[in-house]
Coordinates of N, CA, C and O in Angstrom, one line a residue:
M1 N 80.3 105.6 109.2 CA 81.1 104.4 109.2 C 82.5 104.7 108.9 O 82.8 105.5 108.0
T2 N 83.4 104.1 109.7 CA 84.8 104.3 109.5 C 85.3 103.6 108.3 O 85.0 102.4 108.1
D3 N 86.1 104.2 107.5 CA 86.8 103.6 106.4 C 88.0 102.8 106.9 O 89.0 103.4 107.3
L4 N 87.8 101.5 107.1 CA 88.8 100.6 107.7 C 90.1 100.6 106.9 O 91.2 100.4 107.4
N5 N 90.0 100.9 105.6 CA 91.2 101.0 104.7 C 92.1 102.3 105.0 O 93.2 102.3 104.6
S6 N 91.5 103.2 105.7 CA 92.2 104.5 106.0 C 93.0 104.4 107.3 O 93.8 105.2 107.6
L7 N 92.8 103.3 108.0 CA 93.4 103.1 109.3 C 94.7 102.4 109.2 O 95.0 101.7 108.2
K8 N 95.6 102.5 110.2 CA 96.8 101.7 110.3 C 96.5 100.7 111.4 O 95.7 100.9 112.3
Y9 N 97.3 99.6 111.4 CA 97.1 98.5 112.4 C 98.4 98.0 113.0 O 99.5 98.2 112.4
T10 N 98.3 97.4 114.1 CA 99.4 96.7 114.8 C 99.2 95.2 114.9 O 98.1 94.8 114.8
A11 N 100.3 94.5 115.1 CA 100.2 93.1 115.3 C 99.5 92.7 116.6 O 99.0 91.6 116.8
E12 N 99.3 93.7 117.5 CA 98.6 93.5 118.7 C 97.1 93.8 118.6 O 96.4 94.0 119.6
H13 N 96.7 93.9 117.3 CA 95.2 94.1 117.0 C 94.7 95.4 117.4 O 93.5 95.5 117.9
E14 N 95.5 96.5 117.3 CA 95.0 97.8 117.5 C 94.9 98.5 116.2 O 95.6 98.2 115.3
W15 N 94.0 99.5 116.1 CA 93.9 100.3 115.0 C 94.4 101.7 115.4 O 94.3 102.1 116.6
V16 N 94.8 102.5 114.4 CA 95.3 103.9 114.6 C 94.8 104.7 113.5 O 94.9 104.4 112.3
S17 N 94.2 105.9 113.8 CA 93.8 106.9 112.8 C 94.6 108.1 113.2 O 94.8 108.4 114.3
F18 N 94.9 108.9 112.2 CA 95.6 110.1 112.4 C 94.8 111.4 112.0 O 94.2 111.4 111.0
D19 N 95.0 112.4 112.8 CA 94.5 113.7 112.5 C 95.6 114.7 112.9 O 95.8 115.0 114.0
G20 N 96.4 115.0 111.9 CA 97.6 115.7 112.1 C 98.6 114.9 113.0 O 98.9 113.8 112.6
D21 N 99.0 115.5 114.1 CA 99.9 114.7 115.0 C 99.2 114.0 116.1 O 99.8 113.5 117.0
I22 N 97.9 113.9 116.0 CA 97.1 113.2 117.0 C 96.7 111.8 116.5 O 96.0 111.7 115.4
A23 N 97.1 110.8 117.2 CA 96.7 109.4 116.8 C 95.6 108.9 117.7 O 95.8 108.9 118.9
T24 N 94.5 108.5 117.2 CA 93.5 107.9 117.9 C 93.7 106.4 117.8 O 93.9 105.8 116.8
V25 N 93.6 105.7 119.0 CA 93.9 104.3 119.1 C 92.7 103.5 119.7 O 92.1 103.9 120.6
G26 N 92.5 102.3 119.1 CA 91.4 101.4 119.6 C 91.9 100.0 119.3 O 92.9 99.8 118.7
I27 N 91.0 99.1 119.7 CA 91.3 97.7 119.3 C 90.3 97.3 118.2 O 89.3 97.9 118.1
T28 N 90.8 96.4 117.3 CA 89.9 96.1 116.2 C 88.7 95.2 116.6 O 88.7 94.6 117.7
D29 N 87.8 95.1 115.7 CA 86.6 94.3 115.9 C 87.0 92.8 116.0 O 86.4 92.1 116.8
Y30 N 88.1 92.5 115.3 CA 88.6 91.1 115.4 C 89.1 90.8 116.8 O 88.7 89.8 117.4
A31 N 89.8 91.7 117.4 CA 90.3 91.6 118.8 C 89.1 91.6 119.8 O 89.1 90.8 120.7
A32 N 88.2 92.5 119.6 CA 87.0 92.6 120.5 C 86.2 91.3 120.4 O 85.8 90.8 121.5
D33 N 86.1 90.7 119.2 CA 85.4 89.5 119.1 C 86.1 88.3 119.8 O 85.5 87.5 120.5
K34 N 87.4 88.3 119.6 CA 88.2 87.2 120.3 C 88.2 87.4 121.8 O 88.2 86.4 122.5
L35 N 88.2 88.6 122.3 CA 88.1 88.8 123.8 C 86.8 88.4 124.4 O 86.7 87.9 125.5
G36 N 85.7 88.6 123.6 CA 84.4 88.3 124.2 C 83.9 89.6 124.8 O 84.4 90.7 124.5
D37 N 82.9 89.5 125.7 CA 82.3 90.7 126.3 C 83.3 91.4 127.2 O 83.7 90.9 128.3
V38 N 83.7 92.6 126.9 CA 84.6 93.4 127.6 C 83.9 94.0 128.9 O 82.8 94.6 128.7
V39 N 84.5 93.8 130.0 CA 83.9 94.2 131.3 C 84.7 95.2 132.1 O 84.1 95.8 133.0
F40 N 85.9 95.4 131.7 CA 86.8 96.4 132.4 C 87.8 96.9 131.5 O 88.4 96.1 130.7
V41 N 88.1 98.2 131.5 CA 89.1 98.8 130.7 C 89.9 99.8 131.6 O 89.3 100.6 132.3
E42 N 91.2 99.6 131.6 CA 92.1 100.6 132.3 C 93.0 101.3 131.2 O 93.6 100.6 130.4
L43 N 93.0 102.6 131.3 CA 93.7 103.4 130.2 C 94.7 104.3 130.9 O 94.5 104.7 132.1
P44 N 95.7 104.7 130.2 CA 96.7 105.7 130.7 C 96.0 107.0 130.9 O 95.1 107.4 130.1
A45 N 96.5 107.8 131.8 CA 95.9 109.1 132.1 C 96.4 110.1 131.1 O 97.5 110.0 130.6
A46 N 95.5 111.1 130.8 CA 95.9 112.2 129.9 C 97.1 112.9 130.6 O 97.1 113.1 131.8
G47 N 98.0 113.3 129.7 CA 99.2 113.9 130.2 C 100.4 113.0 130.4 O 101.5 113.4 130.6
S48 N 100.1 111.7 130.5 CA 101.2 110.7 130.7 C 101.9 110.5 129.3 O 101.3 110.7 128.3
T49 N 103.1 110.0 129.4 CA 103.9 109.7 128.2 C 103.9 108.2 128.1 O 104.1 107.5 129.0
V50 N 103.7 107.8 126.8 CA 103.7 106.3 126.5 C 104.8 106.1 125.5 O 105.2 106.9 124.7
T51 N 105.3 104.8 125.6 CA 106.4 104.4 124.7 C 105.9 103.3 123.8 O 105.3 102.4 124.3
A52 N 106.2 103.4 122.5 CA 105.8 102.3 121.6 C 106.1 101.0 122.0 O 107.2 100.7 122.5
A53 N 105.2 100.0 121.9 CA 105.4 98.6 122.2 C 105.4 98.3 123.6 O 105.8 97.2 124.0
T54 N 105.1 99.2 124.5 CA 105.0 98.9 125.9 C 103.6 98.9 126.4 O 102.7 99.5 125.8
V55 N 103.3 98.1 127.4 CA 102.0 98.0 128.0 C 101.5 99.3 128.7 O 102.3 99.8 129.5
V56 N 100.4 99.8 128.3 CA 99.9 101.1 128.9 C 98.5 100.9 129.5 O 98.0 101.9 130.1
G57 N 97.9 99.8 129.4 CA 96.6 99.6 129.9 C 96.2 98.1 129.9 O 97.0 97.2 129.6
E58 N 94.9 97.9 130.3 CA 94.4 96.5 130.4 C 93.0 96.5 129.9 O 92.2 97.4 130.1
I59 N 92.6 95.4 129.2 CA 91.3 95.2 128.8 C 90.9 93.8 129.3 O 91.4 92.8 128.9
E60 N 89.8 93.8 130.1 CA 89.4 92.5 130.7 C 88.0 92.1 130.2 O 87.1 93.0 130.1
S61 N 87.9 90.9 129.8 CA 86.6 90.4 129.3 C 86.2 89.2 130.1 O 86.9 88.7 131.0
T62 N 85.0 88.7 129.7 CA 84.5 87.5 130.4 C 85.4 86.3 130.1 O 85.3 85.3 130.8
K63 N 86.2 86.3 129.0 CA 87.1 85.2 128.6 C 88.5 85.3 129.1 O 89.1 84.3 129.5
S64 N 89.0 86.6 129.2 CA 90.5 86.7 129.5 C 90.8 88.2 129.8 O 89.9 89.0 129.7
V65 N 92.1 88.4 130.1 CA 92.6 89.7 130.3 C 93.6 90.0 129.3 O 94.5 89.2 129.1
G66 N 93.4 91.1 128.5 CA 94.4 91.5 127.5 C 95.1 92.8 127.9 O 94.6 93.6 128.6
E67 N 96.3 92.9 127.4 CA 97.1 94.1 127.6 C 96.9 95.1 126.5 O 96.9 94.6 125.3
L68 N 96.9 96.3 126.8 CA 96.9 97.4 125.8 C 98.3 97.9 125.6 O 98.9 98.4 126.5
Y69 N 98.8 97.8 124.3 CA 100.1 98.3 124.0 C 100.0 99.7 123.3 O 99.1 99.9 122.5
A70 N 100.9 100.5 123.6 CA 101.0 101.8 122.9 C 101.6 101.5 121.5 O 102.7 100.9 121.4
P71 N 100.9 101.9 120.5 CA 101.4 101.6 119.1 C 102.5 102.6 118.7 O 103.2 102.3 117.8
L72 N 102.5 103.7 119.4 CA 103.4 104.8 119.1 C 103.9 105.5 120.4 O 103.3 105.4 121.4
T73 N 105.0 106.2 120.3 CA 105.5 106.9 121.4 C 104.9 108.4 121.4 O 104.9 109.0 120.3
G74 N 104.5 108.9 122.5 CA 104.0 110.2 122.6 C 103.3 110.5 123.9 O 103.5 109.8 124.9
E75 N 102.6 111.6 123.9 CA 101.9 112.0 125.1 C 100.4 111.7 124.9 O 99.8 112.1 123.9
V76 N 99.8 111.1 125.9 CA 98.4 110.9 125.9 C 97.7 112.2 126.1 O 97.9 112.9 127.1
V77 N 96.9 112.6 125.1 CA 96.2 113.9 125.3 C 94.7 113.7 125.7 O 94.1 114.6 126.2
E78 N 94.2 112.4 125.5 CA 92.9 112.1 126.0 C 92.7 110.6 126.1 O 93.1 109.9 125.3
A79 N 92.1 110.2 127.2 CA 91.6 108.8 127.4 C 90.1 108.8 127.3 O 89.5 109.8 127.8
N80 N 89.6 107.8 126.7 CA 88.1 107.7 126.5 C 87.4 107.3 127.8 O 87.3 106.1 128.1
D81 N 87.0 108.2 128.6 CA 86.3 107.9 129.8 C 85.0 107.2 129.6 O 84.5 106.4 130.5
A82 N 84.4 107.4 128.5 CA 83.1 106.7 128.1 C 83.3 105.2 128.1 O 82.4 104.4 128.6
V83 N 84.5 104.7 127.6 CA 84.8 103.3 127.6 C 85.1 102.8 129.0 O 84.7 101.6 129.3
V84 N 85.7 103.6 129.8 CA 86.0 103.2 131.2 C 84.6 103.0 131.9 O 84.4 102.0 132.6
D85 N 83.7 103.9 131.7 CA 82.4 103.8 132.3 C 81.5 102.7 131.7 O 80.7 102.1 132.4
D86 N 81.7 102.5 130.4 CA 80.9 101.5 129.7 C 81.8 100.6 128.8 O 81.8 100.9 127.6
P87 N 82.5 99.6 129.4 CA 83.4 98.9 128.6 C 82.8 98.1 127.4 O 83.5 97.8 126.4
S88 N 81.5 98.0 127.4 CA 80.8 97.3 126.3 C 81.0 98.0 125.0 O 80.8 97.5 123.9
L89 N 81.3 99.3 125.0 CA 81.5 100.1 123.8 C 82.7 99.5 123.0 O 82.7 99.6 121.7
V90 N 83.6 98.8 123.6 CA 84.7 98.2 122.9 C 84.2 97.1 121.9 O 84.6 97.0 120.8
N91 N 83.1 96.4 122.4 CA 82.5 95.4 121.5 C 81.5 96.0 120.5 O 81.5 95.6 119.4
S92 N 80.7 96.9 121.0 CA 79.6 97.4 120.1 C 80.1 98.4 119.1 O 79.4 98.5 118.0
A93 N 81.1 99.2 119.3 CA 81.6 100.2 118.4 C 83.1 100.3 118.4 O 83.6 101.4 118.8
P94 N 83.8 99.3 118.1 CA 85.3 99.4 118.3 C 86.0 100.4 117.4 O 87.0 100.9 117.8
F95 N 85.4 100.8 116.3 CA 86.0 101.8 115.4 C 85.4 103.2 115.6 O 85.7 104.1 114.8
A96 N 84.5 103.3 116.5 CA 83.8 104.6 116.7 C 83.9 105.0 118.2 O 84.9 105.4 118.7
E97 N 82.8 104.9 118.9 CA 82.7 105.3 120.3 C 83.6 104.5 121.2 O 83.9 104.9 122.3
G98 N 84.1 103.3 120.7 CA 84.9 102.4 121.5 C 86.4 102.7 121.4 O 87.2 101.9 121.9
W99 N 86.8 103.9 120.9 CA 88.2 104.2 120.8 C 88.8 104.3 122.2 O 88.0 104.5 123.2
L100 N 90.1 104.2 122.4 CA 90.6 104.1 123.8 C 91.4 105.3 124.2 O 91.2 105.9 125.2
V101 N 92.4 105.7 123.4 CA 93.2 106.9 123.8 C 93.6 107.7 122.5 O 93.6 107.2 121.4
K102 N 93.9 109.0 122.8 CA 94.5 109.8 121.7 C 95.9 110.2 122.2 O 96.1 110.7 123.3
I103 N 96.8 110.0 121.3 CA 98.2 110.3 121.6 C 98.8 111.3 120.6 O 98.7 111.2 119.4
R104 N 99.5 112.3 121.2 CA 100.2 113.3 120.3 C 101.5 112.6 120.0 O 102.3 112.3 120.9
V105 N 101.8 112.4 118.7 CA 102.9 111.6 118.3 C 103.8 112.4 117.3 O 103.4 113.4 116.8
D106 N 105.1 111.8 117.2 CA 106.0 112.3 116.2 C 105.6 111.5 115.0 O 105.8 110.3 114.9
S107 N 105.2 112.2 113.9 CA 104.7 111.5 112.7 C 105.8 110.7 112.1 O 105.5 109.8 111.3
A108 N 107.0 110.9 112.4 CA 108.1 110.1 111.8 C 108.1 108.7 112.3 O 108.8 107.8 111.7
E109 N 107.3 108.4 113.3 CA 107.4 107.1 113.9 C 106.4 106.1 113.3 O 106.4 104.9 113.8
V110 N 105.6 106.4 112.4 CA 104.5 105.6 112.0 C 104.9 104.5 111.0 O 104.0 103.7 110.6
D111 N 106.1 104.4 110.7 CA 106.5 103.4 109.6 C 106.2 101.9 110.0 O 106.1 101.1 109.1
G112 N 106.2 101.6 111.3 CA 106.0 100.2 111.7 C 104.6 99.7 111.7 O 104.3 98.5 111.9
L113 N 103.6 100.5 111.3 CA 102.2 100.1 111.3 C 101.9 99.5 110.0 O 102.5 99.8 108.9
M114 N 100.8 98.6 110.0 CA 100.4 97.9 108.8 C 99.2 98.6 108.2 O 98.4 99.3 108.8
D115 N 99.1 98.4 106.9 CA 97.8 98.8 106.2 C 96.8 97.7 106.4 O 97.0 96.6 107.0
R116 N 95.6 97.9 105.9 CA 94.5 97.0 106.1 C 94.8 95.6 105.5 O 94.5 94.6 106.1
A117 N 95.3 95.6 104.3 CA 95.6 94.3 103.6 C 96.6 93.5 104.4 O 96.4 92.3 104.6
A118 N 97.6 94.1 105.0 CA 98.6 93.4 105.8 C 97.9 92.9 107.1 O 98.2 91.7 107.5
Y119 N 97.0 93.7 107.7 CA 96.3 93.2 108.9 C 95.4 92.1 108.6 O 95.4 91.1 109.4
V120 N 94.7 92.1 107.5 CA 93.8 91.0 107.2 C 94.6 89.8 106.9 O 94.2 88.7 107.4
A121 N 95.7 89.9 106.3 CA 96.6 88.7 106.1 C 97.1 88.2 107.4 O 97.2 87.0 107.6
L122 N 97.4 89.1 108.4 CA 97.8 88.6 109.7 C 96.8 87.8 110.4 O 97.1 86.8 111.1
T123 N 95.5 88.1 110.2 CA 94.4 87.4 110.9 C 93.9 86.2 110.1 O 92.9 85.6 110.5
G124 N 94.6 86.0 109.0 CA 94.2 84.8 108.2 C 92.9 85.1 107.4 O 92.2 84.2 107.1
G125 N 92.6 86.4 107.2 CA 91.4 86.8 106.5 C 90.2 87.0 107.4 O 89.1 87.2 106.8
D126 N 90.3 86.8 108.7 CA 89.2 86.9 109.6 C 88.8 88.4 110.0 O 87.8 88.6 110.5
A127 N 89.8 89.3 109.7 CA 89.5 90.7 110.1 C 88.6 91.4 109.2 O 88.4 91.0 108.0

């Protein structure tokens, strides 16, 4: 089980975990619940460069289409092909097998991310 307090969060309902200079990114269970059943995921390709706060992918559900924002600037080192093949992983395991991309980042950029308490406050306590 992922320790949700060890993650960082964005206002776009993404979570970020760090292992050195590699940031693993996914969407929160709150976002997955609001989207409904995810049926399609488009992710940036490994080797591509992403810029913080820009759209880098798409998450489509039975309710709506959401955009995936890069929470940080860096190089995509891995996209989760398992999620592309089985988008329901975003709903069933958003903090585990449902991760979306891994980005090699400059660790100096992480200051704009929220801790768990701030994210819970953002969602009005529903996260």
